[in-house]
Amino acid sequence: MVARNFGHALFCAMITLIISYPIVGFDLVFTGLSLELQQVEAGTIAGILLAVAAVFVFQLFRPAIMGTLARLVGLNPLANRPPMEQNKRLKLERGALTIIVLLALIWPFMASRGAVDLATLVLIYVILALGLNVVVGLAGLLDLGYVAFYAVGAYTFGLLSQYLGVSFWVALPLGALLAALFGFVLGFPVLRLRGDYLAIVTLGFGEIIRIVLNNLTSITGGPNGIGGIPDPTLFGMEFGRRVKEEGNASFHEVFNLPYESVHKVIFLYLITLVLAVFTLVVIRRLIRMPVGRSWEALREDEIAARSLGLSRTAVKLSAFTIGAFFAGFAGTIFASKQGFISPESFVFLESAIILAIVVLGGMGSQIGVILAAIAVTILPELAREFSEYRMLIFGAAMVMMMVWRPQGLLPMRRIHVQLNRLE
Amino acid sequence: MLSLENIHTHYGKIEALHGVSVEVNEGEIVSLIGANGAGKTTLLMTICGDPQASAGRVLFQGEDITHKPTSDIMRSGIAIAPEGRRVFPGLTVEENLHMGGFFTSKDEIRRNQKHVFELFPRLAERKNQRAGTMSGGEQQMLAIGRALMAKPRMMILDEPSLGLAPLIIGQIFDIIRTLRDEGITVFLVEQNAKQALKLADRGYVLETGRIRLEDTGANLLDNEEVQQAYLGG
Ligand SMILES: Nc1ncnc2c1ncn2[C@@H]1O[C@H](COP(=O)(O)OP(=O)(O)OP(=O)(O)O)[C@@H](O)[C@H]1O
Ligand SMILES: [Mg+2]
């Protein structure tokens, strides 16, 4: 068997060498005015050779290695268990979600400011991923331009606050609705397309939105972005040291507390948490309603779904619009959290990350998506020294997932809608 | 009940149907037979409005449905068990059935499901099984059952015997007869000409996009041309 793999292993090792040597093995150095190609030091060359050797050995013994790894997975007592009964599972899932939310509620009062700030970002990604999960995971529409709706939400708030002095609470629904409107209007021409075509067109759309924002300098400030976006208020109370807007009170004065900047961070976190829970609950509801079932039917077999009288456009548009709505939500919160937005924040990479969260989480499963959002946002922060390699680690993690757990962390177990429970 | 008048259907520039006229009367079983690529599926799809006919008219219960959107047509009393069954593989049998009754009330879903389970006891036994893991015959039963969930007045079947063993084919054809006896008009498309014509009140033979013959089922069975071309001489 090893002999049979020899040729293949040699080939893989060669490829590794061909790819890595020109990229890592040379340095471009300026000598005077000319660029010169220089060999790098021996250590790096040794590193490359080591990598080549590693690839060779791995490929040579690949069946054995993979076999051992598969056995390791088998050792996990939770794997290969027969699926739980539906009612039990639903109860367990609901219990787990409740506990997560409760923990998330009390946790910030014990954590550091930076941690709470990061957690807010995580929650924003949770909202985004739950929204995209509707489009990609449930309805099966590959949307690579999801970030566009996020941008619409953020810029709605940014522009409204800049030109009309609109507050967070007014902008929140407006941002979400406007994003939904964009989703609806843009969905129309796009949704006749299937699979790859849809992916490419949505990708283009995402870029168009970003480029428009970048070039409408007179309105959006172009690459300079929009600053001074206000924080949310609590019943007219502001969280800053001094009240910025007339008629507002100041939180720490009303409650007679010493001013602490962390109040604001915690407050924003709690708002985001509430909105994330709202998103979760609404989407869970939708999944069980006829509209949710029609998404699934269309994903499973478009022709069959249409033969039953479902309108392709209506079903796809509903998924697209609802997904966009929650992206708009997240965008408004993001704008408020950062206080400053620019097209930089809405590049394709963002779409890719959100999509990665959905795929990692298991395409359709909500808890999986939440866990993946946490992992994908927090891990790079924990490994700050590796931040340069963030994308590399990310890519490696994706590849490994696809090899060992192609169905995602927690693949969706579909909920059987029972007739008596429908009533 | 259903009449196609001089239907032409194009895929892009290619004309797949060159003026086809078919009439299905209320309470009949009408079989359409034809070789691979004759345009049988195209004809059924044209009834469903995807693709729409480029010339000619489709009338259902006196109403011109030629240019109606597919979703409207499929909600107006026509149901189809499509070619290749096309059950939702990830959904259970019961969920598949419920999808079939998407536009009916819960009471009706319950009633119709009971009826489908009476017709196909096999489905009742397997109602929590994922449709994708069922055998071909069971999937065909499910496809028919799912179509019945909408309480159609007319049922279209596209090659229900495809890839099934003779025993199962017999069962499926028995069910089709039962459906007709219950008052559902049946338009059956088949390559299995012998069985389909035996079952049919009337039949059509489609050849490369044109109706070649049209007669009662029994006469077509006796017809020399049909025997040579479709019944193996
Ligand atoms: N989507 C399509 N695009 C272009 N041509 C098509 C398409 N679908 C069918 N055709 C062509 O139309 C003709 C009729 O095809 P159709 O599927 O209706 O045949 P059929 O009688 O159902 O055959 P079978 O018994 O094999 O199912 C064929 O020549 C086929 O190549
Ligand atoms: Mg066909």
XYZ file of C-alpha atoms and ligand atoms in Angstrom:
688
model
C 0.000 0.000 0.000
C 2.854 2.320 0.897
C 4.439 1.535 -2.426
C 1.270 2.497 -4.227
C 1.185 5.815 -2.447
C 4.792 6.568 -3.210
C 4.196 8.246 -6.541
C 1.339 10.292 -5.198
C 3.330 11.376 -2.140
C 6.246 12.392 -4.307
C 3.916 14.431 -6.486
C 2.398 16.220 -3.466
C 5.834 16.970 -2.079
C 6.889 18.444 -5.420
C 3.826 20.646 -5.498
C 4.602 21.883 -2.002
C 8.099 22.724 -3.072
C 6.996 24.456 -6.236
C 4.461 26.561 -4.389
C 6.434 27.452 -1.295
C 9.945 27.930 -2.592
C 9.375 30.923 -4.872
C 7.093 32.583 -2.319
C 9.051 32.059 0.873
C 12.474 31.205 -0.422
C 13.392 34.580 -1.883
C 13.484 38.106 -0.596
C 13.086 41.230 -2.668
C 15.645 43.737 -1.479
C 16.250 47.293 -2.611
C 19.853 47.943 -3.393
C 20.022 51.537 -4.364
C 17.355 51.980 -6.981
C 17.055 48.453 -8.235
C 15.179 45.551 -6.767
C 17.219 42.484 -6.213
C 16.213 38.920 -5.642
C 18.096 37.408 -2.745
C 18.195 33.962 -1.284
C 16.839 33.925 2.228
C 18.824 32.491 5.095
C 19.412 28.797 5.503
C 16.897 28.416 8.343
C 13.953 29.275 6.109
C 15.177 26.951 3.401
C 15.412 24.207 6.003
C 11.870 25.057 7.052
C 10.627 24.659 3.504
C 12.391 21.349 3.138
C 10.936 20.215 6.441
C 7.470 21.117 5.234
C 8.073 19.241 1.999
C 9.244 16.217 3.970
C 6.201 16.439 6.238
C 3.851 16.518 3.271
C 5.677 13.566 1.750
C 5.498 11.442 4.883
C 1.890 12.343 5.538
C 0.821 11.476 2.008
C 2.813 8.261 2.126
C 1.112 7.008 5.259
C -2.097 8.857 4.737
C -4.511 5.922 4.960
C -2.946 4.801 8.226
C -2.935 8.283 9.702
C -6.481 9.041 8.681
C -7.562 5.671 10.019
C -6.092 6.434 13.421
C -7.725 9.834 13.438
C -11.050 8.308 12.527
C -10.691 5.979 15.473
C -9.995 8.981 17.682
C -13.257 10.518 16.554
C -14.939 7.219 17.307
C -13.690 7.408 20.899
C -15.848 10.450 21.445
C -18.798 9.002 23.367
C -21.133 11.584 21.911
C -20.427 10.589 18.341
C -22.511 7.977 16.583
C -25.172 8.070 19.194
C -28.623 7.453 17.800
C -30.386 10.766 17.398
C -32.384 11.888 20.350
C -36.095 11.831 20.271
C -37.466 15.024 18.889
C -39.327 16.339 21.921
C -36.417 15.652 24.195
C -34.066 17.303 21.783
C -36.199 20.403 21.449
C -36.425 20.684 25.210
C -32.697 20.249 25.580
C -32.030 22.804 22.898
C -34.358 25.303 24.464
C -32.763 24.661 27.865
C -29.295 25.167 26.465
C -30.293 28.384 24.755
C -31.920 29.708 27.924
C -28.819 28.977 29.958
C -26.587 30.619 27.379
C -28.759 33.720 27.416
C -28.885 33.877 31.235
C -25.121 33.537 31.470
C -24.740 36.177 28.821
C -26.964 38.484 30.868
C -24.998 38.434 34.116
C -21.565 37.861 32.730
C -20.626 41.434 31.656
C -20.893 42.769 35.199
C -17.925 40.635 36.131
C -15.848 40.989 33.030
C -13.427 43.578 31.800
C -14.387 46.395 29.509
C -12.457 44.974 26.617
C -14.092 41.592 27.006
C -17.576 43.075 27.010
C -16.740 45.114 23.948
C -15.561 42.009 22.170
C -18.669 40.139 23.269
C -20.790 42.853 21.673
C -18.983 42.236 18.424
C -19.575 38.517 18.816
C -23.277 39.172 19.248
C -23.330 41.314 16.135
C -21.852 38.398 14.252
C -24.392 36.085 15.834
C -27.190 38.262 14.449
C -25.540 38.416 11.046
C -24.941 34.690 10.930
C -28.468 33.844 12.063
C -29.770 36.083 9.314
C -27.530 34.642 6.635
C -28.411 31.193 7.874
C -31.962 31.814 6.707
C -30.741 32.594 3.210
C -27.973 30.027 2.830
C -28.730 27.316 5.362
C -32.492 27.163 5.132
C -33.418 28.470 1.711
C -30.222 27.213 0.083
C -29.435 30.465 -1.734
C -25.719 31.100 -1.826
C -25.415 34.805 -1.055
C -21.871 36.147 -1.214
C -22.867 39.786 -0.895
C -24.596 39.643 2.435
C -22.375 42.370 3.821
C -24.155 44.849 1.540
C -27.249 44.729 3.729
C -25.100 45.117 6.817
C -23.685 48.235 5.181
C -27.141 49.539 4.332
C -28.139 49.247 7.993
C -24.991 50.939 9.220
C -25.113 53.761 6.690
C -28.803 54.336 7.287
C -28.016 55.157 10.883
C -24.829 57.027 10.005
C -26.488 59.256 7.436
C -29.690 59.796 9.398
C -27.758 60.836 12.469
C -25.465 63.083 10.528
C -28.087 64.891 8.494
C -31.214 64.642 10.610
C -29.900 63.960 14.101
C -31.921 60.784 14.325
C -31.316 58.681 17.444
C -30.383 55.014 17.684
C -33.847 53.820 18.596
C -35.433 55.450 15.592
C -32.663 54.342 13.278
C -32.733 50.716 14.426
C -36.030 49.755 12.800
C -35.416 52.085 9.876
C -32.026 50.563 9.169
C -33.439 47.061 9.280
C -36.425 47.970 7.119
C -34.331 49.775 4.571
C -31.955 46.824 4.355
C -34.965 44.555 3.918
C -36.233 46.831 1.156
C -32.861 46.620 -0.564
C -32.979 42.861 -0.204
C -36.438 42.791 -1.714
C -35.755 45.098 -4.643
C -32.422 43.537 -5.507
C -33.796 40.094 -4.962
C -36.219 40.433 -7.826
C -33.844 40.332 -10.764
C -31.347 38.115 -9.004
C -33.472 35.274 -7.773
C -34.214 33.717 -11.130
C -30.598 32.684 -11.086
C -29.446 29.473 -9.570
C -26.447 28.295 -7.588
C -23.201 29.620 -8.947
C -24.818 32.408 -10.922
C -26.649 33.670 -7.895
C -23.431 33.567 -5.895
C -21.574 35.628 -8.472
C -24.306 38.206 -8.887
C -24.706 38.690 -5.137
C -20.947 38.999 -4.877
C -21.042 41.745 -7.470
C -23.891 43.445 -5.715
C -21.986 43.506 -2.442
C -19.071 45.176 -4.152
C -21.295 47.692 -5.930
C -22.776 48.886 -2.662
C -19.335 49.291 -1.150
C -17.971 51.125 -4.173
C -20.976 53.428 -4.308
C -20.483 54.278 -0.636
C -16.834 54.883 -1.340
C -17.468 57.221 -4.242
C -20.498 59.179 -3.126
C -18.055 61.395 -1.312
C -20.399 64.369 -1.090
C -22.972 62.385 0.866
C -21.208 59.535 2.601
C -17.831 61.103 3.021
C -16.347 58.406 0.825
C -13.358 56.617 2.278
C -13.295 59.071 5.170
C -16.504 57.568 6.431
C -19.010 59.039 8.826
C -18.086 59.816 12.399
C -19.841 61.003 15.528
C -22.579 58.437 15.345
C -24.387 58.639 18.684
C -24.610 55.889 21.279
C -27.961 54.452 22.237
C -29.795 56.134 25.065
C -31.844 54.538 27.819
C -35.183 56.324 28.063
C -33.501 59.605 27.222
C -30.492 59.006 29.457
C -27.062 59.263 27.919
C -24.075 57.260 29.006
C -21.351 59.795 28.357
C -19.703 61.884 31.050
C -21.487 64.952 29.776
C -24.853 65.078 28.099
C -24.472 65.815 24.410
C -27.993 66.452 23.353
C -30.318 68.890 24.949
C -33.209 67.436 26.902
C -31.369 64.236 27.729
C -30.325 63.308 31.226
C -27.144 61.545 32.146
C -27.297 57.971 33.355
C -24.779 58.263 36.166
C -26.368 61.432 37.493
C -29.875 60.063 37.492
C -28.822 56.980 39.407
C -26.314 58.838 41.490
C -23.453 56.637 40.424
C -19.908 57.717 39.839
C -19.246 58.063 36.139
C -17.768 54.954 34.615
C -17.146 54.454 30.952
C -17.889 50.747 31.267
C -21.584 51.488 31.828
C -21.919 52.487 28.233
C -20.178 49.368 27.013
C -22.324 47.100 29.143
C -25.470 48.885 28.071
C -24.643 48.471 24.402
C -23.817 44.846 25.051
C -27.168 44.269 26.708
C -29.037 45.935 23.868
C -27.187 43.761 21.391
C -27.943 40.705 23.470
C -31.636 41.513 23.519
C -31.617 42.020 19.761
C -29.708 38.788 19.217
C -32.269 36.912 21.303
C -35.018 38.651 19.379
C -33.420 37.516 16.123
C -33.084 33.987 17.416
C -36.672 33.759 18.601
C -38.165 35.307 15.479
C -36.242 33.030 13.159
C -37.050 29.958 15.241
C -40.684 30.877 14.897
C -40.417 31.428 11.183
C -38.787 28.054 10.644
C -41.837 26.355 12.056
C -44.289 28.434 10.132
C -45.336 27.577 6.589
C -42.888 30.102 5.195
C -40.032 28.251 6.865
C -41.175 24.950 5.472
C -41.450 26.442 2.028
C -37.792 27.556 2.260
C -36.784 24.038 3.023
C -38.921 22.552 0.311
C -37.415 24.874 -2.258
C -33.914 24.039 -1.085
C -34.600 20.334 -1.220
C -36.134 20.275 -4.670
C -37.114 23.372 -6.530
C -39.113 21.637 -9.222
C -41.066 19.579 -6.713
C -41.779 22.654 -4.616
C -43.062 24.505 -7.638
C -45.162 21.545 -8.696
C -47.007 21.915 -5.411
C -47.948 25.475 -6.214
C -45.232 27.289 -4.287
C -44.087 30.398 -6.050
C -40.353 30.323 -6.508
C -40.026 34.088 -6.443
C -42.148 34.577 -3.357
C -40.326 31.933 -1.363
C -36.854 33.074 -2.331
C -37.691 36.728 -1.894
C -39.050 36.112 1.583
C -35.827 34.413 2.628
C -33.690 37.101 1.016
C -35.693 39.931 2.546
C -35.758 38.467 6.028
C -32.039 37.763 5.910
C -31.375 41.333 4.787
C -33.595 42.680 7.541
C -31.436 41.176 10.267
C -28.262 42.290 8.549
C -29.647 45.824 8.663
C -30.299 45.368 12.360
C -26.737 44.289 12.954
C -25.456 47.165 10.841
C -27.251 49.767 12.930
C -25.825 48.343 16.123
C -22.390 48.180 14.591
C -22.536 51.835 13.572
C -23.553 52.803 17.074
C -20.893 50.665 18.694
C -18.067 51.998 16.558
C -19.314 55.553 16.390
C -17.623 55.661 13.010
C -18.214 53.774 9.803
C -16.451 53.652 6.492
C -16.647 51.376 3.462
C -13.572 49.592 4.848
C -15.809 47.749 7.283
C -17.920 46.204 4.553
C -15.491 44.430 2.304
C -16.052 41.026 0.771
C -14.018 39.408 3.511
C -16.842 40.202 5.922
C -19.324 38.330 3.744
C -16.892 35.450 3.584
C -16.473 35.343 7.352
C -20.196 35.385 7.981
C -20.649 32.649 5.418
C -17.861 30.677 7.039
C -19.667 30.949 10.369
C -22.824 29.559 8.828
C -20.967 26.695 7.161
C -18.902 25.910 10.248
C -21.997 26.018 12.391
C -23.726 23.408 10.308
C -25.928 25.087 7.700
C -29.250 25.571 9.319
C -28.619 24.702 12.935
C -29.016 27.740 15.142
C -26.981 26.646 18.134
C -24.229 25.563 15.777
C -24.243 28.968 14.138
C -24.060 30.713 17.499
C -21.131 28.579 18.651
C -19.346 29.111 15.371
C -19.870 32.873 15.587
C -18.300 32.843 19.025
C -15.392 30.711 17.893
C -14.660 32.623 14.712
C -14.750 36.033 16.420
C -12.995 35.197 19.662
C -10.267 32.802 18.611
C -8.329 35.352 16.557
C -8.514 37.768 19.480
C -7.187 35.177 21.910
C -4.310 34.432 19.606
C -3.301 37.981 18.969
C 0.313 37.094 18.311
C -0.910 35.047 15.420
C -3.132 37.756 14.054
C -1.121 37.867 10.859
C -1.936 34.243 10.359
C -5.568 34.653 11.254
C -6.761 33.918 7.753
C -4.350 31.032 7.440
C -5.603 29.422 10.639
C -9.111 30.132 9.516
C -8.521 28.435 6.203
C -6.871 25.450 7.822
C -9.777 25.115 10.238
C -12.238 25.192 7.346
C -10.350 22.542 5.433
C -10.173 20.302 8.476
C -13.856 20.780 9.142
C -14.705 19.827 5.601
C -12.600 16.705 5.921
C -13.832 15.492 9.281
C -17.159 17.074 9.786
C -18.527 18.252 6.484
C -21.949 18.643 7.976
C -20.726 21.401 10.335
C -20.268 21.583 14.097
C -23.858 20.875 14.918
C -25.682 19.905 11.777
C -29.278 20.850 11.608
C -31.638 18.231 12.899
C -34.788 19.134 11.243
C -37.792 19.709 13.387
C -40.635 17.485 12.405
C -43.669 19.636 12.271
C -46.460 17.638 13.743
C -49.973 18.360 12.818
C -51.363 18.417 16.343
C -48.625 20.821 17.346
C -49.449 23.103 14.470
C -52.647 24.190 16.113
C -61.783 19.108 -18.679
C -58.305 19.719 -19.999
C -57.684 20.547 -23.589
C -54.529 21.430 -25.418
C -55.133 23.179 -28.696
C -52.377 23.141 -31.247
C -49.584 23.618 -28.722
C -46.115 24.659 -29.822
C -43.371 24.719 -27.206
C -39.826 25.937 -27.625
C -36.657 25.500 -25.645
C -34.854 28.557 -26.876
C -34.837 28.189 -30.652
C -35.520 24.453 -30.627
C -39.143 23.536 -31.069
C -39.974 20.480 -28.971
C -43.719 20.355 -29.644
C -45.023 21.079 -33.127
C -48.711 21.693 -32.699
C -50.066 19.119 -30.275
C -53.755 18.811 -29.488
C -54.915 16.629 -26.637
C -58.272 16.367 -24.908
C -58.853 14.879 -21.480
C -62.483 14.564 -20.440
C -63.734 14.538 -16.895
C -63.533 11.113 -15.258
C -61.261 9.600 -17.890
C -57.889 8.000 -17.721
C -55.978 9.227 -20.741
C -52.582 7.755 -21.517
C -49.924 9.391 -23.617
C -47.180 7.111 -24.840
C -44.052 7.863 -26.782
C -40.376 7.067 -27.043
C -37.550 8.841 -25.231
C -37.351 12.443 -26.265
C -40.752 12.458 -27.947
C -41.723 15.462 -25.842
C -43.974 13.835 -23.268
C -42.469 15.615 -20.296
C -42.361 18.825 -22.280
C -46.079 18.498 -22.918
C -46.810 18.066 -19.208
C -44.540 20.934 -18.273
C -46.330 23.127 -20.771
C -49.590 22.347 -19.014
C -47.926 23.442 -15.785
C -46.746 26.657 -17.427
C -42.991 26.102 -17.373
C -42.053 26.465 -20.189
C -45.114 28.241 -21.497
C -46.475 27.399 -24.905
C -45.226 29.678 -27.640
C -48.413 29.149 -29.624
C -51.726 27.433 -29.008
C -53.912 27.327 -25.910
C -54.216 25.234 -22.774
C -57.708 25.173 -21.291
C -58.491 23.712 -17.881
C -62.143 23.559 -16.872
C -62.902 26.037 -19.592
C -60.347 28.564 -18.411
C -57.362 29.591 -20.500
C -54.297 28.808 -18.370
C -51.696 29.075 -21.122
C -50.003 32.119 -19.712
C -50.796 31.787 -16.050
C -47.865 31.481 -13.643
C -47.028 27.933 -12.588
C -47.890 28.577 -8.957
C -51.445 29.609 -9.916
C -51.944 26.646 -12.211
C -50.757 24.174 -9.608
C -53.178 25.591 -7.067
C -56.189 25.415 -9.329
C -56.966 21.703 -9.049
C -54.201 20.125 -11.119
C -51.584 18.062 -9.328
C -48.573 16.332 -10.783
C -46.393 13.434 -9.716
C -43.331 14.569 -11.634
C -40.877 12.529 -13.653
C -38.295 10.964 -11.385
C -40.593 11.273 -8.328
C -38.826 14.265 -6.837
C -39.789 13.681 -3.243
C -38.064 15.980 -0.737
C -35.249 13.658 0.319
C -34.439 15.291 3.653
C -38.027 15.504 4.836
C -39.920 12.636 6.377
C -42.773 10.927 4.602
C -45.289 12.798 6.686
C -43.615 16.145 6.062
C -43.575 15.445 2.360
C -47.287 14.862 2.506
C -47.819 18.044 4.472
C -45.919 19.991 1.846
C -48.377 18.588 -0.660
C -51.200 20.102 1.345
C -49.416 23.419 1.721
C -52.379 25.460 0.552
C -55.106 23.539 2.336
C -56.384 23.823 5.894
C -55.160 21.685 8.756
C -58.408 19.780 8.861
C -58.068 18.936 5.227
C -54.467 17.909 5.674
C -55.524 15.485 8.343
C -58.356 14.082 6.275
C -56.335 13.787 3.088
C -53.407 12.233 4.863
C -55.668 9.581 6.305
C -56.914 8.864 2.837
C -53.405 8.637 1.400
C -52.435 6.214 4.148
C -55.434 4.069 3.270
C -54.346 3.979 -0.348
C -50.716 3.327 0.546
C -50.451 1.512 3.887
C -46.722 1.319 3.214
C -46.443 5.064 3.673
C -48.234 4.926 6.999
C -45.735 2.381 8.272
C -42.897 4.619 7.241
C -44.269 8.003 8.001
C -41.260 9.111 10.053
C -38.694 7.814 7.619
C -36.717 10.256 5.542
C -38.020 10.133 1.993
C -34.533 9.996 0.517
C -33.894 6.644 2.173
C -36.956 4.938 0.763
C -37.043 2.508 -2.127
C -37.983 3.657 -5.603
C -41.436 2.158 -5.361
C -42.103 3.758 -2.016
C -40.906 7.086 -3.328
C -43.281 6.822 -6.257
C -46.118 6.108 -3.849
C -45.072 9.127 -1.858
C -44.939 11.311 -4.953
C -48.477 10.286 -5.838
C -49.608 10.635 -2.232
C -48.080 14.082 -1.992
C -49.863 15.181 -5.146
C -53.139 13.845 -3.740
C -52.781 15.967 -0.621
C -53.940 19.006 -2.550
C -57.267 17.282 -3.338
C -56.796 17.686 -7.081
C -59.578 17.250 -9.598
C -57.028 16.184 -12.119
C -53.887 14.195 -11.599
C -50.951 14.133 -13.988
C -48.431 11.322 -13.710
C -45.134 11.380 -15.576
C -43.784 7.856 -16.027
C -44.789 6.458 -12.632
C -43.505 2.997 -13.602
C -39.984 4.214 -14.348
C -37.437 1.816 -12.913
C -39.895 -0.222 -10.880
C -40.396 -3.972 -10.642
C -43.495 -5.438 -12.339
C -45.167 -6.198 -9.029
C -44.891 -2.608 -7.825
C -45.958 -1.306 -11.218
C -49.098 -3.393 -10.893
C -49.823 -1.861 -7.497
C -49.281 1.656 -8.756
C -51.563 1.095 -11.732
C -54.234 -0.346 -9.446
C -54.053 2.808 -7.402
C -54.430 4.919 -10.526
C -57.622 3.029 -11.333
C -58.864 3.601 -7.795
C -58.212 7.305 -8.140
C -60.297 7.446 -11.281
C -63.082 5.572 -9.525
C -62.961 8.202 -6.815
C -63.620 10.843 -9.424
C -60.151 12.124 -10.185
C -59.381 12.599 -13.848
C -56.035 11.067 -14.755
C -53.570 12.063 -17.436
C -50.888 9.414 -17.550
C -47.625 9.601 -19.447
C -45.840 6.307 -19.881
C -43.256 4.384 -21.821
C -44.715 1.201 -20.464
C -47.214 1.251 -23.331
C -48.962 -2.055 -22.725
C -50.010 -1.394 -19.165
C -50.764 2.236 -19.776
C -53.041 1.524 -22.734
C -54.781 -1.336 -20.945
C -55.645 1.030 -18.165
C -56.630 3.945 -20.352
C -60.021 4.960 -21.663
C -58.288 6.777 -24.459
C -54.712 7.103 -25.572
C -52.374 9.231 -27.633
C -49.115 8.333 -29.301
C -46.590 11.151 -29.395
C -43.710 11.039 -31.845
C -41.023 13.732 -32.018
C -43.318 16.472 -30.892
C -46.405 15.474 -32.928
C -49.447 13.382 -32.077
C -49.172 10.337 -34.315
C -52.218 8.358 -33.264
C -55.258 8.898 -31.138
C -57.841 6.294 -30.199
C -59.382 4.310 -27.369
C -56.925 2.399 -25.247
C -58.121 -0.967 -26.517
C -57.892 0.037 -30.179
C -54.390 1.385 -29.752
C -53.345 -1.875 -28.126
C -54.525 -3.687 -31.244
C -53.052 -1.169 -33.634
C -50.299 -2.658 -35.742
C -48.073 0.395 -35.734
C -48.305 0.663 -31.966
C -47.573 -3.022 -31.569
C -44.502 -2.751 -33.744
C -43.114 0.425 -32.251
C -44.085 0.187 -28.604
C -45.110 -3.308 -27.737
C -42.167 -5.137 -29.202
C -43.958 -6.482 -32.320
N -34.734 22.141 -20.603
C -34.547 21.786 -21.880
N -33.788 22.544 -22.689
C -33.618 22.204 -23.996
N -34.148 21.132 -24.547
C -34.915 20.327 -23.795
C -35.146 20.605 -22.423
N -35.939 19.647 -21.910
C -36.182 18.799 -22.940
N -35.575 19.204 -24.059
C -35.632 18.531 -25.373
O -36.973 18.412 -25.769
C -37.209 17.135 -26.336
C -38.309 16.414 -25.605
O -37.879 16.100 -24.307
P -38.833 15.497 -23.193
O -38.123 15.506 -21.900
O -40.128 16.174 -23.249
O -38.981 13.994 -23.697
P -39.778 12.792 -23.054
O -40.742 12.332 -24.057
O -40.302 13.149 -21.729
O -38.648 11.702 -22.925
P -38.415 10.593 -21.764
O -39.311 9.487 -22.039
O -36.988 10.210 -21.958
O -38.667 11.268 -20.467
C -35.891 16.406 -26.299
O -35.307 16.503 -27.572
C -35.081 17.140 -25.266
O -33.714 17.114 -25.599
Mg -40.006 12.508 -19.846
